[in-house]
GROMACS .gro file of C-alpha atoms in nm:
model
  207
    1LYS     CA    1  -2.404   1.971   3.403
    2ARG     CA    2  -2.622   2.215   3.241
    3PRO     CA    3  -2.998   2.164   3.175
    4THR     CA    4  -3.111   2.123   2.827
    5TYR     CA    5  -3.449   2.075   2.651
    6TYR     CA    6  -3.456   1.730   2.510
    7THR     CA    7  -3.695   1.455   2.548
    8VAL     CA    8  -3.791   1.111   2.430
    9ALA     CA    9  -4.163   1.034   2.377
   10ALA     CA   10  -4.406   0.833   2.193
   11ASN     CA   11  -4.709   0.936   1.976
   12PHE     CA   12  -5.002   0.720   1.889
   13ASN     CA   13  -5.193   0.626   1.574
   14THR     CA   14  -5.536   0.734   1.705
   15GLY     CA   15  -5.705   0.677   1.380
   16ARG     CA   16  -5.731   0.310   1.420
   17LYS     CA   17  -5.788   0.054   1.702
   18PRO     CA   18  -5.667  -0.016   1.964
   19LEU     CA   19  -5.519   0.332   2.028
   20SER     CA   20  -5.835   0.513   1.894
   21ASP     CA   21  -5.971   0.430   2.247
   22PRO     CA   22  -5.870   0.690   2.505
   23LYS     CA   23  -5.888   0.411   2.770
   24VAL     CA   24  -5.617   0.214   2.601
   25ARG     CA   25  -5.393   0.531   2.557
   26GLU     CA   26  -5.441   0.607   2.936
   27ALA     CA   27  -5.360   0.240   3.021
   28LEU     CA   28  -5.025   0.252   2.820
   29ASN     CA   29  -4.927   0.571   3.020
   30LEU     CA   30  -5.019   0.420   3.352
   31ALA     CA   31  -4.806   0.109   3.263
   32VAL     CA   32  -4.490   0.320   3.236
   33ASP     CA   33  -4.265   0.365   3.535
   34ARG     CA   34  -4.104   0.697   3.453
   35ALA     CA   35  -3.888   0.700   3.763
   36ASP     CA   36  -3.721   0.378   3.632
   37LEU     CA   37  -3.687   0.533   3.289
   38VAL     CA   38  -3.506   0.838   3.431
   39ARG     CA   39  -3.288   0.609   3.654
   40TYR     CA   40  -3.187   0.341   3.392
   41ASP     CA   41  -3.227   0.523   3.062
   42ILE     CA   42  -3.063   0.865   3.133
   43PHE     CA   43  -2.891   0.773   3.465
   44GLY     CA   44  -3.083   1.015   3.674
   45ASN     CA   45  -3.017   1.320   3.443
   46GLY     CA   46  -3.373   1.416   3.385
   47VAL     CA   47  -3.733   1.443   3.529
   48PRO     CA   48  -4.058   1.261   3.462
   49LEU     CA   49  -4.297   1.446   3.237
   50GLY     CA   50  -4.663   1.468   3.248
   51THR     CA   51  -4.706   1.586   2.891
   52LEU     CA   52  -4.486   1.684   2.588
   53SER     CA   53  -4.361   2.022   2.741
   54GLN     CA   54  -4.069   2.054   2.984
   55PRO     CA   55  -3.986   2.254   3.281
   56GLY     CA   56  -3.846   2.592   3.186
   57GLU     CA   57  -4.017   2.600   2.841
   58PHE     CA   58  -4.235   2.895   2.777
   59GLY     CA   59  -4.610   2.800   2.776
   60ARG     CA   60  -4.570   2.484   2.987
   61ASP     CA   61  -4.857   2.403   3.224
   62ALA     CA   62  -4.663   2.305   3.539
   63SER     CA   63  -4.982   2.174   3.689
   64VAL     CA   64  -4.988   1.874   3.462
   65ALA     CA   65  -4.817   1.608   3.680
   66PRO     CA   66  -4.659   1.286   3.541
   67TYR     CA   67  -4.875   0.978   3.522
   68ALA     CA   68  -4.871   0.757   3.813
   69HIS     CA   69  -4.722   0.423   3.764
   70ASP     CA   70  -5.025   0.197   3.818
   71PRO     CA   71  -5.010  -0.135   3.631
   72ALA     CA   72  -5.334  -0.267   3.809
   73ARG     CA   73  -5.527   0.027   3.691
   74ALA     CA   74  -5.375  -0.018   3.350
   75ARG     CA   75  -5.481  -0.375   3.322
   76ALA     CA   76  -5.831  -0.283   3.443
   77LEU     CA   77  -5.865  -0.026   3.173
   78LEU     CA   78  -5.754  -0.260   2.910
   79ARG     CA   79  -6.012  -0.509   3.028
   80GLU     CA   80  -6.283  -0.231   3.012
   81ALA     CA   81  -6.172  -0.147   2.658
   82GLY     CA   82  -6.217  -0.518   2.554
   83TYR     CA   83  -5.851  -0.635   2.567
   84PRO     CA   84  -5.818  -0.857   2.864
   85ASP     CA   85  -5.533  -1.046   2.696
   86GLY     CA   86  -5.363  -0.741   2.574
   87PHE     CA   87  -5.244  -0.694   2.209
   88VAL     CA   88  -4.953  -0.625   1.985
   89LEU     CA   89  -4.853  -0.279   1.858
   90LYS     CA   90  -4.653  -0.210   1.550
   91ALA     CA   91  -4.384   0.025   1.694
   92LEU     CA   92  -4.137   0.252   1.502
   93LEU     CA   93  -3.837   0.326   1.718
   94LYS     CA   94  -3.553   0.566   1.638
   95LEU     CA   95  -3.207   0.422   1.703
   96ASN     CA   96  -3.128   0.731   1.915
   97ALA     CA   97  -3.407   0.625   2.147
   98GLU     CA   98  -3.345   0.250   2.127
   99ARG     CA   99  -3.271   0.218   2.503
  100THR     CA  100  -3.578   0.409   2.599
  101GLY     CA  101  -3.782   0.184   2.366
  102ARG     CA  102  -3.649  -0.137   2.499
  103ILE     CA  103  -3.728  -0.020   2.857
  104LEU     CA  104  -4.086   0.082   2.754
  105ALA     CA  105  -4.146  -0.239   2.583
  106LYS     CA  106  -4.046  -0.436   2.897
  107GLN     CA  107  -4.269  -0.216   3.116
  108LEU     CA  108  -4.575  -0.242   2.867
  109SER     CA  109  -4.532  -0.614   2.845
  110ALA     CA  110  -4.623  -0.644   3.213
  111VAL     CA  111  -4.976  -0.533   3.130
  112GLY     CA  112  -4.999  -0.765   2.816
  113VAL     CA  113  -4.908  -0.496   2.558
  114ARG     CA  114  -4.629  -0.616   2.325
  115LEU     CA  115  -4.436  -0.415   2.084
  116ASP     CA  116  -4.334  -0.538   1.746
  117VAL     CA  117  -4.038  -0.304   1.695
  118THR     CA  118  -3.876  -0.162   1.376
  119THR     CA  119  -3.589   0.062   1.424
  120PHE     CA  120  -3.481   0.340   1.206
  121LYS     CA  121  -3.182   0.591   1.155
  122ASP     CA  122  -3.215   0.958   1.109
  123SER     CA  123  -3.142   0.921   0.732
  124GLU     CA  124  -3.444   0.681   0.704
  125MET     CA  125  -3.700   0.875   0.892
  126PHE     CA  126  -3.902   1.011   0.593
  127GLU     CA  127  -3.899   0.669   0.429
  128PHE     CA  128  -4.063   0.496   0.727
  129TYR     CA  129  -4.299   0.768   0.808
  130ARG     CA  130  -4.439   0.793   0.441
  131ASP     CA  131  -4.698   0.521   0.522
  132LYS     CA  132  -4.819   0.615   0.867
  133ASN     CA  133  -5.079   0.350   0.871
  134ARG     CA  134  -4.806   0.085   0.899
  135TRP     CA  135  -4.757   0.198   1.257
  136ASP     CA  136  -4.954   0.207   1.592
  137ILE     CA  137  -4.682   0.398   1.791
  138SER     CA  138  -4.369   0.577   1.722
  139ILE     CA  139  -4.104   0.638   1.973
  140TYR     CA  140  -3.818   0.905   1.908
  141ASP     CA  141  -3.611   1.174   2.072
  142CYS     CA  142  -3.646   1.534   2.000
  143PRO     CA  143  -3.452   1.850   2.119
  144ASP     CA  144  -3.625   2.189   2.151
  145PRO     CA  145  -3.407   2.462   2.000
  146LEU     CA  146  -3.686   2.731   2.052
  147HIS     CA  147  -3.714   2.672   2.431
  148HIS     CA  148  -4.094   2.709   2.369
  149ALA     CA  149  -4.350   2.436   2.443
  150PHE     CA  150  -4.500   2.471   2.099
  151PHE     CA  151  -4.211   2.316   1.917
  152ILE     CA  152  -4.193   1.945   2.048
  153ARG     CA  153  -4.577   1.926   2.059
  154SER     CA  154  -4.597   2.041   1.690
  155ILE     CA  155  -4.352   1.783   1.591
  156PHE     CA  156  -4.513   1.489   1.781
  157LEU     CA  157  -4.872   1.582   1.736
  158GLY     CA  158  -4.930   1.853   1.476
  159GLY     CA  159  -5.140   1.752   1.176
  160GLY     CA  160  -4.879   1.900   0.942
  161SER     CA  161  -4.589   1.731   1.095
  162PRO     CA  162  -4.425   1.446   0.897
  163PHE     CA  163  -4.359   1.253   1.221
  164SER     CA  164  -4.710   1.260   1.367
  165LEU     CA  165  -4.910   0.946   1.316
  166ALA     CA  166  -5.251   1.104   1.332
  167THR     CA  167  -5.424   1.429   1.305
  168ASP     CA  168  -5.629   1.581   1.593
  169ALA     CA  169  -5.841   1.873   1.510
  170GLY     CA  170  -5.831   1.998   1.875
  171VAL     CA  171  -5.451   1.991   1.878
  172ASP     CA  172  -5.415   2.178   1.546
  173GLU     CA  173  -5.674   2.441   1.647
  174ARG     CA  174  -5.466   2.504   1.971
  175LEU     CA  175  -5.142   2.508   1.795
  176GLY     CA  176  -5.284   2.750   1.560
  177ARG     CA  177  -5.393   2.978   1.835
  178ILE     CA  178  -5.041   2.984   1.987
  179VAL     CA  179  -4.864   3.090   1.658
  180THR     CA  180  -5.115   3.357   1.573
  181THR     CA  181  -5.134   3.530   1.914
  182LEU     CA  182  -4.872   3.801   1.970
  183ASP     CA  183  -4.969   3.892   2.325
  184LEU     CA  184  -4.737   3.682   2.535
  185GLU     CA  185  -4.964   3.633   2.830
  186ALA     CA  186  -5.255   3.516   2.596
  187GLN     CA  187  -5.008   3.297   2.405
  188LYS     CA  188  -4.895   3.144   2.730
  189ALA     CA  189  -5.257   3.069   2.826
  190HIS     CA  190  -5.327   2.903   2.486
  191SER     CA  191  -5.011   2.690   2.521
  192GLU     CA  192  -5.093   2.573   2.870
  193GLU     CA  193  -5.455   2.485   2.756
  194LEU     CA  194  -5.287   2.262   2.487
  195ASP     CA  195  -5.086   2.082   2.756
  196ARG     CA  196  -5.422   2.010   2.935
  197TYR     CA  197  -5.591   1.899   2.622
  198ILE     CA  198  -5.317   1.644   2.532
  199ARG     CA  199  -5.320   1.515   2.887
  200ALA     CA  200  -5.712   1.489   2.902
  201GLY     CA  201  -5.709   1.282   2.587
  202HIS     CA  202  -5.391   1.085   2.661
  203LEU     CA  203  -5.269   1.182   2.306
  204ALA     CA  204  -4.910   1.098   2.364
  205LEU     CA  205  -4.687   0.895   2.579
  206PRO     CA  206  -4.432   1.140   2.747
  207THR     CA  207  -4.139   1.005   2.950
   0.00000   0.00000   0.00000
């Protein structure tokens, strides 16, 4: 076996309820049992992630630990946000990540969040992402051919990405700093700051 840079994650439509609320986004992350995902989805061949960067990538902040699996806290956050009975999310799921999506759907259902899933093939990606307002959450796989933490974060969260469901000015500002900084130590610091920013706002659901 050789390690590779590949992940499955979810991004959120933060431009509309319920995922415009950081408490809701945090609750979804706390509802996910990432140890179970690693065990049953990829048969132990991976590690849980705390953000969208991966061990070994340049610019990853290793201090950002995976979310704890805490369904009780997740349910409490949903009640605080005004959703004691949960809700339904329109979910877009890439076929390559179907097993991940099914496991996530089961785990989220335990805190009252149900996924109304539409699956798509690679050849259909642009068709389904054309109207991003149709979706609350999208779940898909992504390799990192650059071995740099910038790549996957720009795909999932960058405002110019065709596969991001929302635009976040803070994300785009930090991505811009990374690509316009030549000094490697400064670039690394900007990249690590982006990891912390994503986590603080619960802007994605890493696995």
